[in-house]
C-alpha positions as CSV (number, residue, x, y, z in Angstrom):
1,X,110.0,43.0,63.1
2,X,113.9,43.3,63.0
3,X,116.2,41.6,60.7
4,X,119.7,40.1,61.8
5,X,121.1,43.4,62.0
6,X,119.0,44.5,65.0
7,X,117.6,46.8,62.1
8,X,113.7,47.4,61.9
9,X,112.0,46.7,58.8
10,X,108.6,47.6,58.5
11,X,106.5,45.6,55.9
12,X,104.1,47.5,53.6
13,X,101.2,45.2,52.4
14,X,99.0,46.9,49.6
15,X,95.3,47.0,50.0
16,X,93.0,44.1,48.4
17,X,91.5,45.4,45.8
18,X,88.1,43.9,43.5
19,X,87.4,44.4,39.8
20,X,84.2,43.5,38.4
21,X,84.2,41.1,35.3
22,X,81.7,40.7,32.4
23,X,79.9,37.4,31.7
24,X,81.9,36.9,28.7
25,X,85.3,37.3,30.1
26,X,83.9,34.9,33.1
27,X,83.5,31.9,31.1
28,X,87.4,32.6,29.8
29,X,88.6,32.4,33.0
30,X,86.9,28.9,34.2
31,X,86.6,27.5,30.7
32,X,83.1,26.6,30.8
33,X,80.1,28.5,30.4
34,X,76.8,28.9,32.9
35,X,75.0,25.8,33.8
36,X,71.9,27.7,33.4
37,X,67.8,25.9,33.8
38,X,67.3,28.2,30.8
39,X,69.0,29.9,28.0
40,X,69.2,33.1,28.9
41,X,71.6,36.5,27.8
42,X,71.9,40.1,28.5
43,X,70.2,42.3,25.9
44,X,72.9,44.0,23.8
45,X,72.3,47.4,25.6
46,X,75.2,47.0,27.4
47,X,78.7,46.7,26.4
48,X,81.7,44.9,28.0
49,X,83.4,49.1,27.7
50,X,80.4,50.1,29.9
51,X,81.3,47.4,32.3
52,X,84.8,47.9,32.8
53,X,84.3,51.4,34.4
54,X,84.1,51.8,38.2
55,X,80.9,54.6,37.3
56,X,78.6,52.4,35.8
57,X,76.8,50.0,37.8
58,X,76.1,46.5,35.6
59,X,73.0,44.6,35.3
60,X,72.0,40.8,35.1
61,X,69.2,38.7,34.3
62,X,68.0,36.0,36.4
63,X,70.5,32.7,35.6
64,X,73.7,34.6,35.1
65,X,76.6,34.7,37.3
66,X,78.2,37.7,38.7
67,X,82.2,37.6,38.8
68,X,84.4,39.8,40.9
69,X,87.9,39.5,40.2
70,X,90.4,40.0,43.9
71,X,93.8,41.3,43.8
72,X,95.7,40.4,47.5
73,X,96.9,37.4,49.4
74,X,94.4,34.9,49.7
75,X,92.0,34.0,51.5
76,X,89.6,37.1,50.9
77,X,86.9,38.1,53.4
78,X,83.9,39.6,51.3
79,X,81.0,41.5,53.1
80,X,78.2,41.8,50.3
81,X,74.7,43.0,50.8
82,X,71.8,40.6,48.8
83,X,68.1,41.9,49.0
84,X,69.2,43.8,52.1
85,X,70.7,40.3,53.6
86,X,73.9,41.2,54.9
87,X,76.2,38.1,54.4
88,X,80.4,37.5,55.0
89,X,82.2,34.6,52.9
90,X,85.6,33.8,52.5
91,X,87.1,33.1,49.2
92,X,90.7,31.0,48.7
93,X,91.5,32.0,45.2
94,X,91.0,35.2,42.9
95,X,87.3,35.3,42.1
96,X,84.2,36.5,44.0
97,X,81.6,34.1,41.7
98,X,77.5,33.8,42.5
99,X,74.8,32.8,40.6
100,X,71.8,34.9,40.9
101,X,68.5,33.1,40.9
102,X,65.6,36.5,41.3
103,X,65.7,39.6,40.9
104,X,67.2,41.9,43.3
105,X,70.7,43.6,44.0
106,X,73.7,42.5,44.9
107,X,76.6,45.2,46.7
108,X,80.2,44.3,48.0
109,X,80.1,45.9,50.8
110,X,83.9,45.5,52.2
111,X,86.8,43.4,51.7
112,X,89.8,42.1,53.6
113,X,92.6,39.7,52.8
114,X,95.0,37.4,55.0
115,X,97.6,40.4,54.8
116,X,95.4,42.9,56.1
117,X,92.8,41.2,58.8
118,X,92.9,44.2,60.8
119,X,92.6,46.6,57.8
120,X,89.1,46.0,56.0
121,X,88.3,47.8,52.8
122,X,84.7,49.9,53.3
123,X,83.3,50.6,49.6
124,X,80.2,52.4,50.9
125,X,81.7,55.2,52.1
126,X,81.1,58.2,49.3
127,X,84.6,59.4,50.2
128,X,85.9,62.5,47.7
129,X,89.2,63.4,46.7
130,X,90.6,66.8,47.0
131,X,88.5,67.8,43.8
132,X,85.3,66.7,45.4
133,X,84.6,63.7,43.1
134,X,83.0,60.9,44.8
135,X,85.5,57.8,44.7
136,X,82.4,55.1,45.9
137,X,82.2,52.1,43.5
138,X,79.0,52.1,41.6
139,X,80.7,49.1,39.4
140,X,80.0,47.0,43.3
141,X,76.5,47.5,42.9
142,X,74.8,45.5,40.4
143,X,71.4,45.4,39.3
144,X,69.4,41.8,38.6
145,X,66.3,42.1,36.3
146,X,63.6,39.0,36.1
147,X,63.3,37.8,32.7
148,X,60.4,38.9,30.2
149,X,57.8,36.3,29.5
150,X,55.1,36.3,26.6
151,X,51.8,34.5,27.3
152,X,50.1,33.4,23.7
153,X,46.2,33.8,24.1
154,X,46.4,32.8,27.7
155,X,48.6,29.6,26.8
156,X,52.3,28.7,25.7
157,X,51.5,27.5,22.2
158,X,48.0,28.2,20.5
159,X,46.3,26.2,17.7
160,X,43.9,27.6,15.0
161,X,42.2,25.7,12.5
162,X,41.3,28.2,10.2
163,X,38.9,27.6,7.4
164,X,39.4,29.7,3.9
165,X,38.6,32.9,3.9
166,X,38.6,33.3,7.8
167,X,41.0,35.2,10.1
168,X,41.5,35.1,13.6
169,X,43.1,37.4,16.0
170,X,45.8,36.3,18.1
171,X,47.1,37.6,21.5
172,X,51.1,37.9,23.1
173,X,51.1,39.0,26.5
174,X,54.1,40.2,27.7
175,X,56.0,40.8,31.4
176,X,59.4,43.1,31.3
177,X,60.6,46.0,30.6
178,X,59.2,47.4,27.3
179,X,60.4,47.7,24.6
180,X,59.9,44.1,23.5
181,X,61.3,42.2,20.8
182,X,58.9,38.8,19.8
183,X,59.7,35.9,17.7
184,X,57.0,33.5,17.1
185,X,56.7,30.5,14.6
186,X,54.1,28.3,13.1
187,X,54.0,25.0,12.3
188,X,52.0,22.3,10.3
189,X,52.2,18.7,11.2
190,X,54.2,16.9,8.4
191,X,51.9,14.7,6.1
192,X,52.5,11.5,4.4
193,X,52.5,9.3,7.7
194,X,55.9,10.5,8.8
195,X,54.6,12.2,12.4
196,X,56.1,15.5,14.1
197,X,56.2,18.7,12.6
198,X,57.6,21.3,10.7
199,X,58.0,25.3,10.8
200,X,56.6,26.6,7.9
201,X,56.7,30.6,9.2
202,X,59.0,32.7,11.4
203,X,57.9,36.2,12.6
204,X,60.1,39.0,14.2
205,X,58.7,42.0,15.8
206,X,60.4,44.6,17.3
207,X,60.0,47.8,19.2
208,X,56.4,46.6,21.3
209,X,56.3,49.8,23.4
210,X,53.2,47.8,24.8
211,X,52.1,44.7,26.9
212,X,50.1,43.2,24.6
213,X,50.5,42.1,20.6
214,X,47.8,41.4,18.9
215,X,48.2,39.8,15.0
216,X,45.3,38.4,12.8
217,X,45.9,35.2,11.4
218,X,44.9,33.7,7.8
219,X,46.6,30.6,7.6
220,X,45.8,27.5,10.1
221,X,48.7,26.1,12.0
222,X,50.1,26.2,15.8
223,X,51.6,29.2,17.0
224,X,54.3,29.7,19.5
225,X,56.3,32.2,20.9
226,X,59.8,31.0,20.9
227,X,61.9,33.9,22.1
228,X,61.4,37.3,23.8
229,X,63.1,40.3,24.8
230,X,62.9,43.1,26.9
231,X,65.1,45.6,27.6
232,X,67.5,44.5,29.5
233,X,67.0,40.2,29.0
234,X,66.0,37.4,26.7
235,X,64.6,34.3,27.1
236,X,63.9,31.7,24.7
237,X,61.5,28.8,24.3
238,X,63.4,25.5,22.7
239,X,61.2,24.5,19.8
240,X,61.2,20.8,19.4
């Protein structure tokens, strides 16, 4: 374009550019955390350091949200790649956000903004620089893992009524990733007419390199896996 003076002046737009952003630094930004079905967190196997480099590629769990964080002039075009559906949105502010309900991957693809509609960012093109290091974004390609789930002797909750000097065996069946990390509780109902009950014994194992956990019982009582972990997710069971 020219200004008043006849002069040409040629206007330089940068490129859009997209960060990823943790789960924790997420919820900062819109104030409120995920309105998830269940409560459910990454396993600690993966720090918020590992996630801010553009060479590691983050995972979820089912129930989390994934947060992309745009740098341009607004609105955004996003090209992203879900369980090989290839899908285009537009976005009117600064963050890419989507809740991920199975298992999959997710991969921005490309990425435009009002600035640049003729000029799309392409992030799957393993360009090198002049020291043949690959500059493609494996922080755009993000992993989503199911969440592990324990089975208690082919049932949620299990109850023995064990007479003295007995033992039983007890079964957890587990789905994941190993290893697995089990807590289970039991309870006895609480006497004296008052109703409900009451946790009289919390258990913690760890490092379950196998799919199944077997423990003999001596006391009588109902049984009940309340969390699990695997090695990327946990889920938890609300005990009531």
């Amino acid at each position: 374009e020219f200004d008043d003076k006849n002069e040409a002046v040629i206007i330089v737009n940068d490129i859009p550019k997209i960060r990823h952003l943790s789960e924790e630094i997420d919820v900062l930004n819109d104030g409120s955390s995920s309105d998830k079905e269940e409560e459910t967190e990454k396993a600690s196997t993966q720090t918020d350091s590992d996630l801010s480099s553009n060479n590691i590629s983050p995972y979820y769990c089912v129930g989390d949200h994934i947060t992309y964080l745009l740098s341009g002039v607004p609105p955004f075009n996003i090209y992203y790649e879900f369980n090989d559906a290839k899908q285009k949105v537009e976005i009117n502010n600064n963050l890419f956000r989507r809740r991920v309900s199975q298992p999959g991957s997710l991969t921005i693809l490309a990425l435009s903004d009002s600035s640049s509609r003729n000029c799309v960012v392409n992030f799957t093109t393993p360009d090198s620089d002049e020291s043949g290091v690959s500059s493609k974004r494996n922080d755009l390609n993000a992993r989503i893992y199911d969440l592990p789930s324990v089975e208690i002797s082919h049932g949620e909750i299990v109850e023995e009524d064990i007479h003295e000097g007995e033992m039983v065996e007890i079964v957890f069946t587990f789905t994941g990733y190993p290893p697995f990390k089990l807590t289970y509780i039991r309870t006895e109902p609480i006497k004296n007419g008052q109703g409900g009950s009451r946790v009289v014994e919390t258990e913690v194992v760890d490092d379950i390199y196998d799919y199944e956990y077997r423990v003999s019982a001596k006391l009588e009582g109902t049984y009940e896996a309340v969390e699990i972990q695997d090695s990327y997710c946990i889920a938890r069971n609300h005990h009531s």
